Amino acid sequence: MTELFFYIFSFISILTALLVVFSKNPIHSVLYLIVTFFTIAGQYILMNAQFLAIVHLIVYAGAVMVLFLFVLMLLNLNENAEPKKDLILKIVSIISSGLLFLTLTAALKDAETSQPSIATNENLGLVKNLGNVLFKEYVVPFELSSILFLSSMVGAVMLGKKEQTTNN
Amino acid sequence: MKIAIDHYIILSTILFCIGVLGVLIRRNAIILLMCIELMLNSVNLLLTAFSTYYGDASGQLFVFFIMVVAAAEVAVGLAILVMIYRNTKSIDINFLKNLKG
């Protein structure tokens, strides 16, 4: 059953990821990317990483993609806004990304992958266990990330602010 | 936990390469940001798979921190995009080659 769900989720995520890249309308790309994120959350649930699945849904599908949609609608771009790239550039980019894929698979094929450890803790991805580890071993990065958020918020507000027209 | 870890590796590689392809092939800056999100997510998926199979919770916390950084990055990136659009009336990344330091 788990394998069936894994293959279904993988198929949908690869298909929608391709559609993100190749769809003409940016709004459609955002919607397809949301579907991709939902399937990735499904993969997290299959791995019993429930905390990550919920956080992934809240952060990506809930916040980041809504931000993308807001900006797209704010800028009011239509399908003709994006000029066409040269055919040769397209061919070169497809070939180079395909070569990257080949290289990565060739490198990862020989990697020593051990079988799933027998003593796998079933509660590994639950909130209680992760919270214990987070606040025992990773307190300093956690606090630093709050400073990062504060500075990024200040930066976004500063950048998004209307400039004084007297400057130019 | 019946799926071999190789399958997760292959899936993440495919998703990462699709993200790279999108960055190379599109000129819309918003779609470039979305493809970067796609790449980050493929790496997150692989980290989670390794962490679950190895039985160590640190990997999942790294994924959590990556999500934090990605959210901050998107906020700043989209603010920069809106500013570029306000100045050039376009989000074509080819306009950015006129930048002078």
PDB file of N, CA and C in Angstrom, chain B residues 13-86:
ATOM      1  N   THR B  13      16.395  13.578  -7.363  1.00  0.00           N
ATOM      2  CA  THR B  13      17.259  14.007  -8.470  1.00  0.00           C
ATOM      3  C   THR B  13      16.430  14.531  -9.629  1.00  0.00           C
ATOM      4  N   ILE B  14      15.345  13.805  -9.934  1.00  0.00           N
ATOM      5  CA  ILE B  14      14.495  14.246 -11.055  1.00  0.00           C
ATOM      6  C   ILE B  14      13.901  15.617 -10.745  1.00  0.00           C
ATOM      7  N   LEU B  15      13.394  15.794  -9.526  1.00  0.00           N
ATOM      8  CA  LEU B  15      12.777  17.081  -9.186  1.00  0.00           C
ATOM      9  C   LEU B  15      13.812  18.204  -9.222  1.00  0.00           C
ATOM     10  N   PHE B  16      15.018  17.911  -8.715  1.00  0.00           N
ATOM     11  CA  PHE B  16      16.070  18.933  -8.726  1.00  0.00           C
ATOM     12  C   PHE B  16      16.409  19.328 -10.152  1.00  0.00           C
ATOM     13  N   CYS B  17      16.506  18.339 -11.054  1.00  0.00           N
ATOM     14  CA  CYS B  17      16.887  18.658 -12.420  1.00  0.00           C
ATOM     15  C   CYS B  17      15.771  19.409 -13.129  1.00  0.00           C
ATOM     16  N   ILE B  18      14.518  19.113 -12.783  1.00  0.00           N
ATOM     17  CA  ILE B  18      13.427  19.901 -13.366  1.00  0.00           C
ATOM     18  C   ILE B  18      13.532  21.351 -12.899  1.00  0.00           C
ATOM     19  N   GLY B  19      13.915  21.549 -11.630  1.00  0.00           N
ATOM     20  CA  GLY B  19      14.098  22.913 -11.139  1.00  0.00           C
ATOM     21  C   GLY B  19      15.218  23.631 -11.875  1.00  0.00           C
ATOM     22  N   VAL B  20      16.329  22.926 -12.104  1.00  0.00           N
ATOM     23  CA  VAL B  20      17.445  23.536 -12.845  1.00  0.00           C
ATOM     24  C   VAL B  20      17.007  23.884 -14.261  1.00  0.00           C
ATOM     25  N   LEU B  21      16.261  22.968 -14.874  1.00  0.00           N
ATOM     26  CA  LEU B  21      15.763  23.213 -16.238  1.00  0.00           C
ATOM     27  C   LEU B  21      14.896  24.462 -16.277  1.00  0.00           C
ATOM     28  N   GLY B  22      14.043  24.624 -15.246  1.00  0.00           N
ATOM     29  CA  GLY B  22      13.181  25.799 -15.222  1.00  0.00           C
ATOM     30  C   GLY B  22      13.982  27.080 -15.069  1.00  0.00           C
ATOM     31  N   VAL B  23      15.010  27.036 -14.230  1.00  0.00           N
ATOM     32  CA  VAL B  23      15.839  28.232 -14.068  1.00  0.00           C
ATOM     33  C   VAL B  23      16.524  28.580 -15.380  1.00  0.00           C
ATOM     34  N   LEU B  24      16.949  27.543 -16.133  1.00  0.00           N
ATOM     35  CA  LEU B  24      17.673  27.834 -17.370  1.00  0.00           C
ATOM     36  C   LEU B  24      16.744  28.264 -18.495  1.00  0.00           C
ATOM     37  N   ILE B  25      15.513  27.731 -18.516  1.00  0.00           N
ATOM     38  CA  ILE B  25      14.722  27.863 -19.740  1.00  0.00           C
ATOM     39  C   ILE B  25      13.757  29.031 -19.686  1.00  0.00           C
ATOM     40  N   ARG B  26      13.419  29.510 -18.499  1.00  0.00           N
ATOM     41  CA  ARG B  26      12.413  30.575 -18.416  1.00  0.00           C
ATOM     42  C   ARG B  26      13.079  31.922 -18.221  1.00  0.00           C
ATOM     43  N   ARG B  27      12.341  32.967 -18.620  1.00  0.00           N
ATOM     44  CA  ARG B  27      12.867  34.308 -18.408  1.00  0.00           C
ATOM     45  C   ARG B  27      12.039  35.108 -17.433  1.00  0.00           C
ATOM     46  N   ASN B  28      10.918  34.551 -17.009  1.00  0.00           N
ATOM     47  CA  ASN B  28      10.076  35.231 -16.042  1.00  0.00           C
ATOM     48  C   ASN B  28      10.693  35.060 -14.650  1.00  0.00           C
ATOM     49  N   ALA B  29      10.989  36.185 -13.988  1.00  0.00           N
ATOM     50  CA  ALA B  29      11.739  36.084 -12.734  1.00  0.00           C
ATOM     51  C   ALA B  29      10.931  35.404 -11.639  1.00  0.00           C
ATOM     52  N   ILE B  30       9.614  35.533 -11.661  1.00  0.00           N
ATOM     53  CA  ILE B  30       8.800  34.866 -10.631  1.00  0.00           C
ATOM     54  C   ILE B  30       8.897  33.357 -10.788  1.00  0.00           C
ATOM     55  N   ILE B  31       8.885  32.899 -12.046  1.00  0.00           N
ATOM     56  CA  ILE B  31       8.984  31.452 -12.267  1.00  0.00           C
ATOM     57  C   ILE B  31      10.366  30.953 -11.882  1.00  0.00           C
ATOM     58  N   LEU B  32      11.371  31.807 -12.040  1.00  0.00           N
ATOM     59  CA  LEU B  32      12.707  31.403 -11.570  1.00  0.00           C
ATOM     60  C   LEU B  32      12.688  31.167 -10.064  1.00  0.00           C
ATOM     61  N   LEU B  33      12.034  32.078  -9.330  1.00  0.00           N
ATOM     62  CA  LEU B  33      11.947  31.889  -7.873  1.00  0.00           C
ATOM     63  C   LEU B  33      11.200  30.605  -7.536  1.00  0.00           C
ATOM     64  N   MET B  34      10.136  30.319  -8.315  1.00  0.00           N
ATOM     65  CA  MET B  34       9.375  29.104  -8.038  1.00  0.00           C
ATOM     66  C   MET B  34      10.207  27.857  -8.294  1.00  0.00           C
ATOM     67  N   CYS B  35      11.040  27.901  -9.336  1.00  0.00           N
ATOM     68  CA  CYS B  35      11.890  26.742  -9.610  1.00  0.00           C
ATOM     69  C   CYS B  35      12.939  26.571  -8.518  1.00  0.00           C
ATOM     70  N   ILE B  36      13.402  27.693  -7.941  1.00  0.00           N
ATOM     71  CA  ILE B  36      14.339  27.576  -6.821  1.00  0.00           C
ATOM     72  C   ILE B  36      13.644  26.906  -5.644  1.00  0.00           C
ATOM     73  N   GLU B  37      12.374  27.251  -5.421  1.00  0.00           N
ATOM     74  CA  GLU B  37      11.609  26.581  -4.368  1.00  0.00           C
ATOM     75  C   GLU B  37      11.517  25.087  -4.633  1.00  0.00           C
ATOM     76  N   LEU B  38      11.315  24.742  -5.908  1.00  0.00           N
ATOM     77  CA  LEU B  38      11.220  23.328  -6.276  1.00  0.00           C
ATOM     78  C   LEU B  38      12.511  22.588  -5.944  1.00  0.00           C
ATOM     79  N   MET B  39      13.645  23.224  -6.254  1.00  0.00           N
ATOM     80  CA  MET B  39      14.933  22.583  -5.946  1.00  0.00           C
ATOM     81  C   MET B  39      15.113  22.416  -4.440  1.00  0.00           C
ATOM     82  N   LEU B  40      14.765  23.470  -3.690  1.00  0.00           N
ATOM     83  CA  LEU B  40      14.883  23.378  -2.233  1.00  0.00           C
ATOM     84  C   LEU B  40      14.020  22.237  -1.699  1.00  0.00           C
ATOM     85  N   ASN B  41      12.837  22.080  -2.293  1.00  0.00           N
ATOM     86  CA  ASN B  41      11.949  21.034  -1.807  1.00  0.00           C
ATOM     87  C   ASN B  41      12.453  19.649  -2.120  1.00  0.00           C
ATOM     88  N   SER B  42      13.113  19.491  -3.272  1.00  0.00           N
ATOM     89  CA  SER B  42      13.657  18.166  -3.578  1.00  0.00           C
ATOM     90  C   SER B  42      14.756  17.813  -2.583  1.00  0.00           C
ATOM     91  N   VAL B  43      15.565  18.811  -2.229  1.00  0.00           N
ATOM     92  CA  VAL B  43      16.624  18.542  -1.250  1.00  0.00           C
ATOM     93  C   VAL B  43      16.012  18.226   0.110  1.00  0.00           C
ATOM     94  N   ASN B  44      14.944  18.957   0.461  1.00  0.00           N
ATOM     95  CA  ASN B  44      14.270  18.686   1.725  1.00  0.00           C
ATOM     96  C   ASN B  44      13.752  17.263   1.788  1.00  0.00           C
ATOM     97  N   LEU B  45      13.161  16.824   0.664  1.00  0.00           N
ATOM     98  CA  LEU B  45      12.607  15.466   0.615  1.00  0.00           C
ATOM     99  C   LEU B  45      13.695  14.433   0.850  1.00  0.00           C
ATOM    100  N   LEU B  46      14.856  14.645   0.208  1.00  0.00           N
ATOM    101  CA  LEU B  46      15.941  13.676   0.356  1.00  0.00           C
ATOM    102  C   LEU B  46      16.495  13.685   1.782  1.00  0.00           C
ATOM    103  N   LEU B  47      16.608  14.882   2.359  1.00  0.00           N
ATOM    104  CA  LEU B  47      17.102  14.967   3.741  1.00  0.00           C
ATOM    105  C   LEU B  47      16.167  14.247   4.693  1.00  0.00           C
ATOM    106  N   THR B  48      14.865  14.438   4.484  1.00  0.00           N
ATOM    107  CA  THR B  48      13.901  13.763   5.353  1.00  0.00           C
ATOM    108  C   THR B  48      13.981  12.251   5.197  1.00  0.00           C
ATOM    109  N   ALA B  49      14.130  11.810   3.934  1.00  0.00           N
ATOM    110  CA  ALA B  49      14.222  10.368   3.711  1.00  0.00           C
ATOM    111  C   ALA B  49      15.452   9.792   4.408  1.00  0.00           C
ATOM    112  N   PHE B  50      16.598  10.466   4.260  1.00  0.00           N
ATOM    113  CA  PHE B  50      17.813   9.973   4.912  1.00  0.00           C
ATOM    114  C   PHE B  50      17.640   9.948   6.420  1.00  0.00           C
ATOM    115  N   SER B  51      17.051  11.033   6.953  1.00  0.00           N
ATOM    116  CA  SER B  51      16.892  11.115   8.398  1.00  0.00           C
ATOM    117  C   SER B  51      15.984  10.016   8.921  1.00  0.00           C
ATOM    118  N   THR B  52      14.894   9.753   8.182  1.00  0.00           N
ATOM    119  CA  THR B  52      13.973   8.718   8.647  1.00  0.00           C
ATOM    120  C   THR B  52      14.611   7.343   8.573  1.00  0.00           C
ATOM    121  N   TYR B  53      15.358   7.097   7.492  1.00  0.00           N
ATOM    122  CA  TYR B  53      15.920   5.761   7.327  1.00  0.00           C
ATOM    123  C   TYR B  53      17.098   5.531   8.255  1.00  0.00           C
ATOM    124  N   TYR B  54      17.784   6.614   8.599  1.00  0.00           N
ATOM    125  CA  TYR B  54      18.931   6.463   9.489  1.00  0.00           C
ATOM    126  C   TYR B  54      18.502   6.470  10.938  1.00  0.00           C
ATOM    127  N   GLY B  55      17.325   7.005  11.209  1.00  0.00           N
ATOM    128  CA  GLY B  55      16.831   7.024  12.572  1.00  0.00           C
ATOM    129  C   GLY B  55      17.376   8.150  13.411  1.00  0.00           C
ATOM    130  N   ASP B  56      17.666   9.296  12.757  1.00  0.00           N
ATOM    131  CA  ASP B  56      18.221  10.436  13.483  1.00  0.00           C
ATOM    132  C   ASP B  56      17.337  11.645  13.209  1.00  0.00           C
ATOM    133  N   ALA B  57      16.954  12.345  14.253  1.00  0.00           N
ATOM    134  CA  ALA B  57      16.000  13.439  14.084  1.00  0.00           C
ATOM    135  C   ALA B  57      16.657  14.715  13.589  1.00  0.00           C
ATOM    136  N   SER B  58      17.990  14.775  13.567  1.00  0.00           N
ATOM    137  CA  SER B  58      18.646  16.029  13.179  1.00  0.00           C
ATOM    138  C   SER B  58      18.325  16.421  11.747  1.00  0.00           C
ATOM    139  N   GLY B  59      18.207  15.427  10.856  1.00  0.00           N
ATOM    140  CA  GLY B  59      17.923  15.723   9.462  1.00  0.00           C
ATOM    141  C   GLY B  59      16.607  16.439   9.295  1.00  0.00           C
ATOM    142  N   GLN B  60      15.613  16.006  10.059  1.00  0.00           N
ATOM    143  CA  GLN B  60      14.308  16.657   9.935  1.00  0.00           C
ATOM    144  C   GLN B  60      14.358  18.067  10.474  1.00  0.00           C
ATOM    145  N   LEU B  61      15.222  18.316  11.468  1.00  0.00           N
ATOM    146  CA  LEU B  61      15.351  19.694  11.954  1.00  0.00           C
ATOM    147  C   LEU B  61      16.068  20.569  10.946  1.00  0.00           C
ATOM    148  N   PHE B  62      17.042  19.972  10.221  1.00  0.00           N
ATOM    149  CA  PHE B  62      17.679  20.741   9.153  1.00  0.00           C
ATOM    150  C   PHE B  62      16.645  21.149   8.112  1.00  0.00           C
ATOM    151  N   VAL B  63      15.726  20.223   7.803  1.00  0.00           N
ATOM    152  CA  VAL B  63      14.669  20.551   6.845  1.00  0.00           C
ATOM    153  C   VAL B  63      13.829  21.705   7.364  1.00  0.00           C
ATOM    154  N   PHE B  64      13.566  21.683   8.660  1.00  0.00           N
ATOM    155  CA  PHE B  64      12.805  22.772   9.274  1.00  0.00           C
ATOM    156  C   PHE B  64      13.534  24.103   9.103  1.00  0.00           C
ATOM    157  N   PHE B  65      14.844  24.104   9.334  1.00  0.00           N
ATOM    158  CA  PHE B  65      15.596  25.351   9.187  1.00  0.00           C
ATOM    159  C   PHE B  65      15.661  25.787   7.725  1.00  0.00           C
ATOM    160  N   ILE B  66      15.748  24.810   6.806  1.00  0.00           N
ATOM    161  CA  ILE B  66      15.747  25.176   5.386  1.00  0.00           C
ATOM    162  C   ILE B  66      14.436  25.854   5.024  1.00  0.00           C
ATOM    163  N   MET B  67      13.333  25.347   5.582  1.00  0.00           N
ATOM    164  CA  MET B  67      12.042  25.987   5.312  1.00  0.00           C
ATOM    165  C   MET B  67      12.021  27.421   5.822  1.00  0.00           C
ATOM    166  N   VAL B  68      12.605  27.636   7.008  1.00  0.00           N
ATOM    167  CA  VAL B  68      12.666  28.992   7.573  1.00  0.00           C
ATOM    168  C   VAL B  68      13.417  29.922   6.630  1.00  0.00           C
ATOM    169  N   VAL B  69      14.598  29.461   6.193  1.00  0.00           N
ATOM    170  CA  VAL B  69      15.419  30.301   5.326  1.00  0.00           C
ATOM    171  C   VAL B  69      14.722  30.537   3.993  1.00  0.00           C
ATOM    172  N   ALA B  70      14.018  29.498   3.476  1.00  0.00           N
ATOM    173  CA  ALA B  70      13.335  29.658   2.193  1.00  0.00           C
ATOM    174  C   ALA B  70      12.220  30.679   2.299  1.00  0.00           C
ATOM    175  N   ALA B  71      11.506  30.684   3.419  1.00  0.00           N
ATOM    176  CA  ALA B  71      10.423  31.654   3.570  1.00  0.00           C
ATOM    177  C   ALA B  71      10.982  33.069   3.596  1.00  0.00           C
ATOM    178  N   ALA B  72      12.078  33.272   4.325  1.00  0.00           N
ATOM    179  CA  ALA B  72      12.691  34.600   4.373  1.00  0.00           C
ATOM    180  C   ALA B  72      13.185  35.015   2.998  1.00  0.00           C
ATOM    181  N   GLU B  73      13.785  34.037   2.283  1.00  0.00           N
ATOM    182  CA  GLU B  73      14.324  34.327   0.947  1.00  0.00           C
ATOM    183  C   GLU B  73      13.219  34.741  -0.013  1.00  0.00           C
ATOM    184  N   VAL B  74      12.070  34.053   0.069  1.00  0.00           N
ATOM    185  CA  VAL B  74      10.972  34.398  -0.840  1.00  0.00           C
ATOM    186  C   VAL B  74      10.444  35.782  -0.539  1.00  0.00           C
ATOM    187  N   ALA B  75      10.353  36.139   0.752  1.00  0.00           N
ATOM    188  CA  ALA B  75       9.837  37.465   1.096  1.00  0.00           C
ATOM    189  C   ALA B  75      10.734  38.554   0.511  1.00  0.00           C
ATOM    190  N   VAL B  76      12.054  38.409   0.722  1.00  0.00           N
ATOM    191  CA  VAL B  76      12.970  39.435   0.209  1.00  0.00           C
ATOM    192  C   VAL B  76      13.013  39.413  -1.313  1.00  0.00           C
ATOM    193  N   GLY B  77      13.028  38.204  -1.897  1.00  0.00           N
ATOM    194  CA  GLY B  77      13.105  38.097  -3.355  1.00  0.00           C
ATOM    195  C   GLY B  77      11.907  38.722  -4.035  1.00  0.00           C
ATOM    196  N   LEU B  78      10.731  38.475  -3.495  1.00  0.00           N
ATOM    197  CA  LEU B  78       9.548  39.058  -4.128  1.00  0.00           C
ATOM    198  C   LEU B  78       9.511  40.566  -3.948  1.00  0.00           C
ATOM    199  N   ALA B  79      10.027  41.063  -2.814  1.00  0.00           N
ATOM    200  CA  ALA B  79      10.100  42.518  -2.647  1.00  0.00           C
ATOM    201  C   ALA B  79      11.031  43.123  -3.689  1.00  0.00           C
ATOM    202  N   ILE B  80      12.165  42.455  -3.929  1.00  0.00           N
ATOM    203  CA  ILE B  80      13.092  42.941  -4.956  1.00  0.00           C
ATOM    204  C   ILE B  80      12.433  42.922  -6.332  1.00  0.00           C
ATOM    205  N   LEU B  81      11.655  41.845  -6.593  1.00  0.00           N
ATOM    206  CA  LEU B  81      10.975  41.741  -7.888  1.00  0.00           C
ATOM    207  C   LEU B  81       9.981  42.862  -8.086  1.00  0.00           C
ATOM    208  N   VAL B  82       9.212  43.166  -7.035  1.00  0.00           N
ATOM    209  CA  VAL B  82       8.234  44.244  -7.155  1.00  0.00           C
ATOM    210  C   VAL B  82       8.946  45.562  -7.427  1.00  0.00           C
ATOM    211  N   MET B  83      10.110  45.740  -6.785  1.00  0.00           N
ATOM    212  CA  MET B  83      10.851  46.980  -7.025  1.00  0.00           C
ATOM    213  C   MET B  83      11.378  47.039  -8.454  1.00  0.00           C
ATOM    214  N   ILE B  84      11.876  45.889  -8.959  1.00  0.00           N
ATOM    215  CA  ILE B  84      12.346  45.860 -10.350  1.00  0.00           C
ATOM    216  C   ILE B  84      11.203  46.180 -11.303  1.00  0.00           C
ATOM    217  N   TYR B  85      10.035  45.595 -11.004  1.00  0.00           N
ATOM    218  CA  TYR B  85       8.889  45.826 -11.888  1.00  0.00           C
ATOM    219  C   TYR B  85       8.490  47.290 -11.867  1.00  0.00           C
ATOM    220  N   ARG B  86       8.606  47.916 -10.694  1.00  0.00           N
ATOM    221  CA  ARG B  86       8.218  49.318 -10.593  1.00  0.00           C
ATOM    222  C   ARG B  86       9.159  50.196 -11.429  1.00  0.00           C
TER     223      ARG B  86
END
